[in-house]
XYZ file of C-alpha atoms in Angstrom:
548
model
C 4.314 -11.204 16.304
C 0.922 -11.916 17.860
C -2.116 -9.702 17.467
C -2.032 -8.808 21.178
C 1.580 -7.640 20.827
C 0.652 -5.569 17.777
C -2.217 -4.024 19.762
C 0.019 -3.163 22.694
C 2.398 -1.414 20.313
C -0.493 0.497 18.721
C -1.749 1.701 22.122
C 1.720 2.610 23.445
C 1.537 6.315 22.402
C -1.390 6.801 24.813
C 1.033 6.519 27.734
C 2.618 9.901 27.047
C 1.965 12.458 29.783
C 2.275 15.640 27.737
C -0.888 16.951 26.049
C -1.099 16.348 22.321
C -1.269 19.391 20.099
C -4.272 17.888 18.327
C -6.591 14.967 19.030
C -8.579 13.968 15.931
C -11.659 11.818 16.466
C -12.618 9.989 13.274
C -10.534 7.797 10.976
C -12.167 8.444 7.614
C -10.770 10.521 4.754
C -11.532 13.828 6.489
C -9.735 12.855 9.691
C -6.836 11.382 7.726
C -6.516 14.557 5.655
C -6.474 16.741 8.778
C -3.842 14.500 10.389
C -1.725 14.743 7.234
C -1.829 18.534 7.079
C -1.316 18.960 10.852
C 1.623 16.534 10.987
C 3.454 18.212 8.124
C 3.276 21.419 10.170
C 5.098 19.736 13.022
C 2.146 19.241 15.364
C 1.963 16.311 17.772
C -1.141 14.593 16.368
C -3.158 11.652 17.651
C -5.977 10.291 15.467
C -8.415 7.733 16.847
C -11.254 5.770 15.249
C -13.921 3.909 17.226
C -14.239 1.159 14.620
C -11.749 0.483 11.827
C -10.068 3.094 9.667
C -12.487 4.086 6.853
C -15.212 1.940 8.476
C -17.921 4.544 7.886
C -18.625 6.572 4.784
C -15.015 6.482 3.559
C -15.097 2.822 2.548
C -18.660 2.933 1.214
C -18.607 5.859 -1.201
C -19.176 5.610 -4.940
C -15.366 5.515 -5.397
C -15.490 8.593 -7.599
C -13.076 11.504 -7.509
C -15.116 13.978 -9.494
C -15.507 17.667 -10.092
C -19.257 17.698 -9.647
C -20.669 18.281 -13.096
C -24.167 18.713 -11.686
C -23.005 21.600 -9.514
C -22.463 23.694 -12.657
C -26.038 22.982 -13.689
C -27.280 24.183 -10.288
C -25.162 27.344 -10.480
C -22.571 26.269 -7.893
C -19.551 27.146 -10.004
C -17.179 27.533 -7.043
C -17.673 23.951 -5.804
C -17.005 22.632 -9.297
C -13.913 24.796 -9.697
C -12.339 23.624 -6.445
C -13.317 19.996 -7.042
C -11.922 19.882 -10.575
C -8.620 21.359 -9.416
C -8.339 18.742 -6.663
C -9.268 15.974 -9.073
C -6.485 17.008 -11.434
C -4.055 17.295 -8.523
C -4.841 13.782 -7.304
C -4.598 12.325 -10.799
C -1.110 13.771 -11.166
C 0.124 12.871 -7.675
C -1.560 9.540 -7.003
C -1.631 7.664 -10.286
C -2.431 4.011 -9.704
C -4.696 4.900 -6.779
C -6.658 7.705 -8.444
C -7.175 6.986 -12.129
C -8.956 8.721 -14.983
C -12.265 7.171 -16.008
C -14.359 8.038 -19.068
C -18.084 8.590 -18.576
C -20.784 8.249 -21.212
C -24.115 10.101 -21.148
C -26.463 8.557 -23.766
C -29.091 10.882 -25.252
C -32.607 9.887 -26.305
C -35.234 11.798 -28.254
C -37.587 13.640 -25.934
C -35.506 12.850 -22.844
C -33.545 15.271 -20.666
C -30.839 16.423 -21.062
C -30.731 17.120 -24.788
C -27.226 16.910 -26.292
C -26.806 20.652 -26.825
C -27.426 21.506 -23.162
C -25.253 18.717 -21.792
C -22.409 19.369 -24.195
C -22.386 23.054 -23.275
C -21.888 22.023 -19.640
C -19.079 19.686 -20.650
C -17.233 22.459 -22.473
C -17.376 24.576 -19.312
C -16.239 21.562 -17.293
C -13.213 21.080 -19.535
C -12.384 24.785 -19.454
C -12.196 24.637 -15.660
C -9.844 21.655 -15.869
C -7.717 23.235 -18.565
C -7.922 20.002 -20.573
C -10.045 18.648 -23.402
C -11.903 15.528 -22.322
C -15.247 16.070 -24.055
C -16.237 14.069 -27.134
C -19.570 13.593 -28.861
C -20.406 10.336 -30.652
C -23.090 10.210 -33.310
C -25.653 7.438 -33.211
C -24.254 4.893 -35.667
C -20.624 5.279 -34.620
C -21.486 4.798 -30.964
C -23.813 1.841 -31.412
C -21.199 -0.059 -33.412
C -18.969 0.011 -30.328
C -21.741 -0.236 -27.724
C -24.470 -2.490 -29.139
C -25.856 -3.493 -25.734
C -27.544 -0.239 -24.763
C -31.179 0.596 -25.529
C -31.384 1.778 -29.161
C -34.967 3.016 -29.453
C -34.957 6.822 -30.035
C -31.196 6.928 -29.406
C -29.586 10.173 -30.676
C -25.928 9.903 -29.704
C -23.675 10.009 -26.644
C -21.462 12.517 -24.857
C -18.183 11.469 -23.278
C -16.398 13.258 -20.441
C -13.824 12.296 -17.818
C -13.563 12.197 -14.049
C -11.627 9.762 -11.858
C -12.111 6.611 -9.814
C -10.307 5.336 -6.722
C -10.334 2.761 -3.958
C -11.652 5.022 -1.203
C -10.530 2.858 1.707
C -6.992 2.552 0.356
C -6.990 6.310 -0.181
C -7.598 6.732 3.550
C -4.779 4.327 4.411
C -2.439 6.071 1.989
C -3.097 9.516 3.471
C -2.784 8.120 6.997
C 0.523 6.556 5.958
C 1.805 9.942 4.871
C 0.614 11.461 8.168
C 2.315 8.828 10.321
C 5.486 9.150 8.256
C 5.553 12.785 9.397
C 5.053 11.837 13.036
C 1.295 11.501 13.599
C -0.087 8.563 15.572
C -3.225 6.751 14.367
C -5.089 4.084 16.353
C -8.246 2.233 15.354
C -10.845 0.579 17.616
C -10.502 3.367 20.170
C -13.759 5.135 20.988
C -14.173 8.634 22.383
C -16.549 7.809 25.243
C -16.817 11.385 26.481
C -15.152 14.775 26.237
C -13.006 16.155 29.044
C -13.647 19.810 29.922
C -11.970 22.272 32.260
C -13.572 24.610 34.790
C -14.459 27.087 32.043
C -16.315 24.412 30.087
C -13.656 24.247 27.371
C -12.887 20.883 25.790
C -9.356 19.804 26.709
C -9.366 16.114 25.828
C -11.397 12.921 25.756
C -11.850 9.670 27.617
C -11.078 6.835 25.229
C -12.137 3.178 25.419
C -10.377 0.288 23.730
C -13.014 -1.511 21.607
C -10.716 -4.006 19.883
C -11.987 -6.807 22.100
C -15.338 -7.384 23.770
C -13.413 -8.321 26.919
C -11.334 -5.159 27.001
C -12.181 -2.581 29.647
C -9.127 -0.399 29.093
C -9.817 3.339 29.169
C -7.462 6.258 28.684
C -7.692 9.948 29.472
C -6.035 11.865 26.664
C -5.484 15.618 26.741
C -4.940 17.919 23.767
C -4.644 21.612 23.048
C -7.390 21.257 20.458
C -9.848 18.426 19.814
C -11.181 17.920 16.290
C -14.298 15.868 15.618
C -14.212 14.472 12.082
C -16.897 11.859 12.605
C -18.944 12.651 9.498
C -22.559 11.593 9.808
C -22.067 11.139 13.572
C -20.775 14.701 14.103
C -23.769 16.040 16.030
C -23.128 13.704 18.988
C -19.880 15.247 20.231
C -21.006 18.775 19.345
C -23.981 18.284 21.593
C -21.667 17.259 24.446
C -19.398 20.264 23.946
C -22.224 22.787 23.885
C -23.984 21.223 26.870
C -21.048 22.226 29.088
C -22.088 25.870 28.813
C -25.816 25.190 28.380
C -25.840 26.404 24.782
C -28.890 25.417 22.745
C -28.230 22.973 19.933
C -30.064 22.083 16.740
C -28.878 19.063 14.794
C -27.136 20.012 11.546
C -26.436 16.622 10.008
C -28.902 14.977 7.647
C -27.831 11.344 7.116
C -28.378 10.199 3.543
C -27.901 6.584 2.472
C -26.314 5.656 -0.831
C -26.312 1.982 -1.854
C -24.567 0.017 -4.603
C -24.630 -3.400 -6.247
C -21.693 -5.369 -7.687
C -22.090 -7.775 -10.613
C -19.580 -9.600 -12.776
C -18.045 -8.137 -15.927
C -19.320 -11.200 -17.790
C -22.925 -10.269 -16.980
C -22.462 -6.587 -17.782
C -19.249 -5.998 -19.756
C -18.287 -2.321 -19.885
C -14.927 -0.559 -20.036
C -16.157 2.953 -19.185
C -18.762 4.458 -16.900
C -22.310 5.273 -17.974
C -24.341 7.980 -16.273
C -28.047 8.401 -17.025
C -31.356 9.378 -15.459
C -33.432 6.781 -13.664
C -36.677 6.146 -15.595
C -38.790 6.493 -12.424
C -37.571 9.570 -10.514
C -35.157 11.118 -13.079
C -32.241 11.033 -10.613
C -28.768 10.584 -12.060
C -27.477 7.038 -11.579
C -24.415 5.302 -12.978
C -22.838 2.003 -13.930
C -19.050 1.760 -13.912
C -16.155 -0.728 -14.040
C -14.235 -1.203 -10.772
C -11.764 -3.894 -9.700
C -12.641 -6.189 -12.619
C -16.334 -5.973 -11.751
C -19.280 -3.722 -12.667
C -20.861 -1.470 -10.044
C -24.436 -0.125 -10.128
C -25.215 2.964 -8.071
C -26.334 4.948 -6.305
C -29.427 5.648 -4.294
C -29.894 8.812 -2.218
C -32.354 8.367 0.626
C -32.869 9.812 4.078
C -31.447 7.411 6.650
C -32.769 6.924 10.197
C -30.767 8.320 13.151
C -27.409 6.566 13.304
C -25.989 4.202 15.888
C -22.727 2.240 15.818
C -24.113 -0.574 13.660
C -23.453 -1.417 10.029
C -25.649 -0.046 7.252
C -27.069 -2.229 4.486
C -29.047 -1.977 1.276
C -32.842 -2.465 1.257
C -34.921 -4.539 -1.138
C -36.454 -1.383 -2.577
C -32.971 -0.087 -3.409
C -31.988 -3.391 -5.007
C -35.041 -3.217 -7.273
C -34.376 0.463 -8.015
C -30.785 -0.128 -9.179
C -31.627 -3.234 -11.209
C -34.526 -1.430 -12.916
C -32.302 1.510 -13.854
C -29.567 -0.695 -15.308
C -31.921 -2.982 -17.195
C -33.635 0.101 -18.607
C -30.425 1.251 -20.290
C -28.810 -2.118 -21.053
C -31.848 -3.658 -22.650
C -30.435 -7.168 -23.111
C -28.729 -7.494 -19.729
C -31.789 -8.712 -17.814
C -29.912 -8.544 -14.525
C -31.613 -10.030 -11.481
C -30.830 -10.695 -7.828
C -28.965 -13.911 -8.668
C -26.384 -11.851 -10.571
C -25.429 -9.747 -7.541
C -22.018 -10.621 -6.070
C -22.237 -8.121 -3.215
C -23.627 -4.784 -2.137
C -22.528 -1.906 0.016
C -24.343 1.021 1.594
C -22.908 4.151 3.160
C -24.319 7.196 4.900
C -23.355 10.638 3.617
C -23.200 13.498 6.131
C -25.239 16.182 4.392
C -25.381 19.606 6.033
C -29.095 20.316 6.066
C -30.235 23.740 4.927
C -33.625 24.382 6.472
C -33.314 28.149 6.479
C -36.205 28.587 4.043
C -38.420 26.179 5.944
C -38.562 23.734 3.023
C -37.091 20.236 3.095
C -35.583 19.314 -0.245
C -34.725 15.789 -1.357
C -31.292 14.502 -0.249
C -30.078 14.673 -3.871
C -30.696 18.439 -3.911
C -28.876 19.228 -0.659
C -25.557 20.971 -1.231
C -22.379 18.901 -0.825
C -20.490 21.708 0.938
C -18.667 21.062 4.185
C -19.040 23.071 7.371
C -16.655 23.697 10.282
C -17.819 24.765 13.748
C -15.944 25.794 16.893
C -17.737 25.021 20.168
C -15.854 25.539 23.426
C -12.526 24.394 21.977
C -14.066 21.503 20.034
C -13.640 21.882 16.281
C -16.233 19.898 14.326
C -16.175 19.298 10.589
C -18.732 17.455 8.485
C -20.094 17.312 4.957
C -18.088 17.807 1.813
C -16.802 15.404 -0.822
C -14.113 12.776 -1.050
C -12.478 14.801 -3.815
C -11.932 17.898 -1.671
C -10.637 16.237 1.500
C -7.406 18.276 1.385
C -9.261 21.584 1.134
C -11.529 20.530 4.000
C -8.445 19.795 6.109
C -6.995 23.245 5.366
C -10.267 24.896 6.411
C -10.189 22.951 9.682
C -6.651 24.126 10.390
C -7.723 27.740 9.830
C -10.338 27.344 12.574
C -7.824 25.562 14.812
C -5.602 28.650 14.627
C -8.089 30.372 16.945
C -6.946 28.109 19.781
C -3.599 26.718 18.608
C -0.481 28.250 17.103
C 0.319 26.659 13.745
C 3.496 26.678 11.710
C 2.406 28.041 8.345
C 5.840 27.549 6.804
C 4.342 24.373 5.339
C 3.035 25.679 2.052
C 0.002 24.686 0.043
C 2.165 24.392 -3.064
C 0.823 22.436 -6.026
C 4.330 21.173 -6.838
C 4.733 17.432 -6.480
C 7.494 16.554 -4.044
C 8.114 14.410 -0.973
C 6.292 16.854 1.299
C 2.991 16.666 -0.541
C -0.116 14.699 0.367
C 1.148 11.994 -1.963
C 4.617 11.051 -3.024
C 5.515 8.135 -5.274
C 9.215 7.399 -4.833
C 10.632 4.602 -6.935
C 10.991 1.519 -4.735
C 14.513 0.199 -4.382
C 13.569 -3.408 -3.682
C 14.749 -5.718 -6.503
C 11.353 -7.464 -6.679
C 9.778 -4.250 -7.960
C 11.570 -4.409 -11.318
C 10.141 -7.878 -11.960
C 6.535 -6.660 -11.830
C 4.549 -5.566 -14.906
C 4.282 -1.805 -15.383
C 0.526 -1.497 -14.618
C 1.028 -3.406 -11.372
C 4.007 -1.236 -10.475
C 1.894 1.886 -10.865
C -0.998 0.428 -8.871
C 1.226 -0.639 -5.972
C 3.033 2.711 -5.915
C -0.307 4.499 -5.768
C -1.720 2.206 -3.084
C 1.318 2.021 -0.795
C 3.673 4.895 -1.548
C 6.436 5.072 1.040
C 5.487 1.642 2.406
C 5.943 -0.278 -0.836
C 9.499 -1.431 -0.103
C 8.258 -2.879 3.207
C 5.495 -4.745 1.382
C 7.948 -6.220 -1.124
C 10.445 -7.159 1.582
C 7.754 -8.994 3.560
C 6.354 -10.861 0.533
C 7.020 -14.577 0.297
C 8.043 -15.971 -3.084
C 4.481 -16.983 -3.971
C 2.845 -13.826 -2.552
C 3.365 -11.755 -5.704
C 0.489 -13.507 -7.442
C -3.130 -12.406 -7.743
C -5.941 -13.667 -5.564
C -7.955 -15.478 -8.263
C -9.178 -12.938 -10.867
C -8.873 -9.876 -8.628
C -6.279 -7.107 -8.864
C -5.123 -7.873 -5.317
C -1.856 -9.670 -4.540
C -1.469 -12.120 -1.686
C 1.428 -9.891 -0.609
C -1.048 -7.083 0.101
C -2.980 -9.307 2.503
C 0.194 -10.261 4.317
C 1.363 -6.635 4.518
C -1.980 -5.424 5.861
C -2.071 -8.139 8.517
C 1.452 -7.284 9.681
C 1.467 -3.494 9.501
C -2.047 -2.012 9.205
C -3.700 -2.684 12.572
C -5.992 -5.463 11.394
C -8.206 -6.552 14.296
C -10.988 -8.476 12.542
C -11.362 -10.422 9.321
C -13.675 -7.758 7.878
C -10.877 -5.181 8.287
C -8.800 -7.330 5.958
C -11.439 -8.340 3.398
C -13.677 -5.260 3.242
C -11.283 -2.326 3.775
C -7.549 -3.154 3.525
C -8.464 -5.151 0.439
C -11.861 -5.248 -1.327
C -11.949 -8.998 -1.859
C -15.128 -9.286 0.201
C -16.920 -7.028 -2.268
C -15.737 -8.572 -5.537
C -15.442 -12.317 -4.885
C -18.289 -14.796 -4.314
C -19.315 -15.522 -0.724
C -17.372 -12.548 0.554
C -14.109 -14.223 -0.630
C -14.495 -17.169 1.768
C -14.331 -19.902 -0.846
C -12.409 -23.055 0.183
C -9.300 -22.320 -1.884
C -8.973 -18.714 -0.708
C -9.896 -19.478 2.902
C -7.077 -21.983 3.340
C -4.370 -19.549 2.293
C -6.015 -16.612 4.054
C -6.089 -18.622 7.271
C -2.398 -19.436 6.889
C -1.468 -15.760 6.514
C -3.611 -14.699 9.488
C -2.055 -17.397 11.644
C 1.460 -16.425 10.589
C 1.086 -12.646 10.807
C -1.546 -12.207 13.548
C -0.875 -15.290 15.651
C -4.448 -16.560 15.289
C -5.098 -20.162 16.315
C -7.838 -22.466 15.043
C -10.376 -21.198 17.584
C -9.702 -17.550 16.779
C -9.916 -18.215 13.030
C -13.279 -19.956 13.381
C -14.595 -17.117 15.565
C -13.564 -14.544 12.982
C -15.023 -16.555 10.092
C -18.359 -16.859 11.914
C -18.377 -13.145 12.775
C -17.462 -12.089 9.236
C -19.905 -14.465 7.521
C -22.800 -13.135 9.591
C -21.812 -9.522 8.952
C -21.322 -10.068 5.207
C -24.632 -11.870 4.750
C -26.550 -9.182 6.633
C -24.941 -6.013 5.269
C -22.836 -6.745 2.171
C -24.940 -9.187 0.189
C -28.709 -8.879 -0.250
C -31.537 -8.556 2.251
C -34.062 -11.392 2.383
C -36.422 -11.149 -0.571
């Protein structure tokens, strides 16, 4: 099947004449979660994304599914409570995709926080979870196992647990569950403008196909309710909706950039996460293992007004993250030459200027907000961990303009009608795989795993060099997951562009990658070279390092 045929099939649902029950604009984790909850209630749902699924914040997060330990310290007990419950839910329902990760907080004499304060917080944290994760390691016992950290004035270390995920695959997994229940999801389809009726109410949107620079296809799509889940870009459509009735509008979204660096495990070998305060500004930063690599993060800086372009790390952020890591791991001596890749994302903070004071981005609350403006429901803010709760709040607002079937419960019981379900694949190839790989693939692909195994060639069930990614996953994504560009495949469907040298375009990998793209997408030599040139430029500019 050629890529053009795949695209025609993807766009086919737009031909329907009946209004959709719900049009969701935004293909990140929030939009995917809303589509999942709406579809399980029997609604006719169309989700669109102007770039690729998870292109924005949802592929550039810190990969952490966490309860928000710092929220307890700031007195926001409710946010921690809800987040911890969702973390535990995802750990139990999506093992292999959401996995427990131990965190270490080292303590030093005269430095905040002292062990007694931090350990008190951890006991509260565990009580909320209903599990005992907390441990305290005395100085000598810890240093025997972790000799690489700074030892001067070291007192001991506290251990607690949260979880880690592949955020982009989480989006695809939730979208897969939504489409299994009847939703339609289409990427590279931009909402150019809202459609309103005579009363100024939003009744749909004009959509433009952006999959090709040469495409001028537009579609008018109507829906009983339109939901904007565009994250840091949420103010744009809200402004359009309110302008129809000349309502004043003050921007609510405060874009905040968080950047990360990736280095090899050989240069910084760790098997658990470390969280500590930066020596310069005392912000919490972390170093953690992910996909056989080590990640350094994150910054938290105000970002300029957004457009549709990529976001990249700055030199100041590179220096900031290297200084923090080298301050804790005294013998690491990491430098720019050690960096395999970087990524930067923009968080949609809901700015609270009610007291007239502008706090630092790190001190803004991580709550989400939902607004209803002339039939347009807008949601922004919040955390990756609580995407399901955000979706439920959106549906409550949608009930003001749309009848919903509430027979779909919010039960915590794991079954086939939950956000995640991990049925045992029936394909005979599954039994031949090692247990850890079985769990990972079940978590990543769920109901689609049998299709992946059926499609796999005999030599596809091998790893791409030293990554955790199988060649079969690349083939499956190219065939079934609306891949339009090479960066869709290497930066979001898989994370090879973040963990392998040169964005994964080494000679050995490129040859086989080209073969799969030609077989599954119908690319010819010219198309392959165009995509390689496009991807190489993008990777160098936004996913490696800025010029020194």
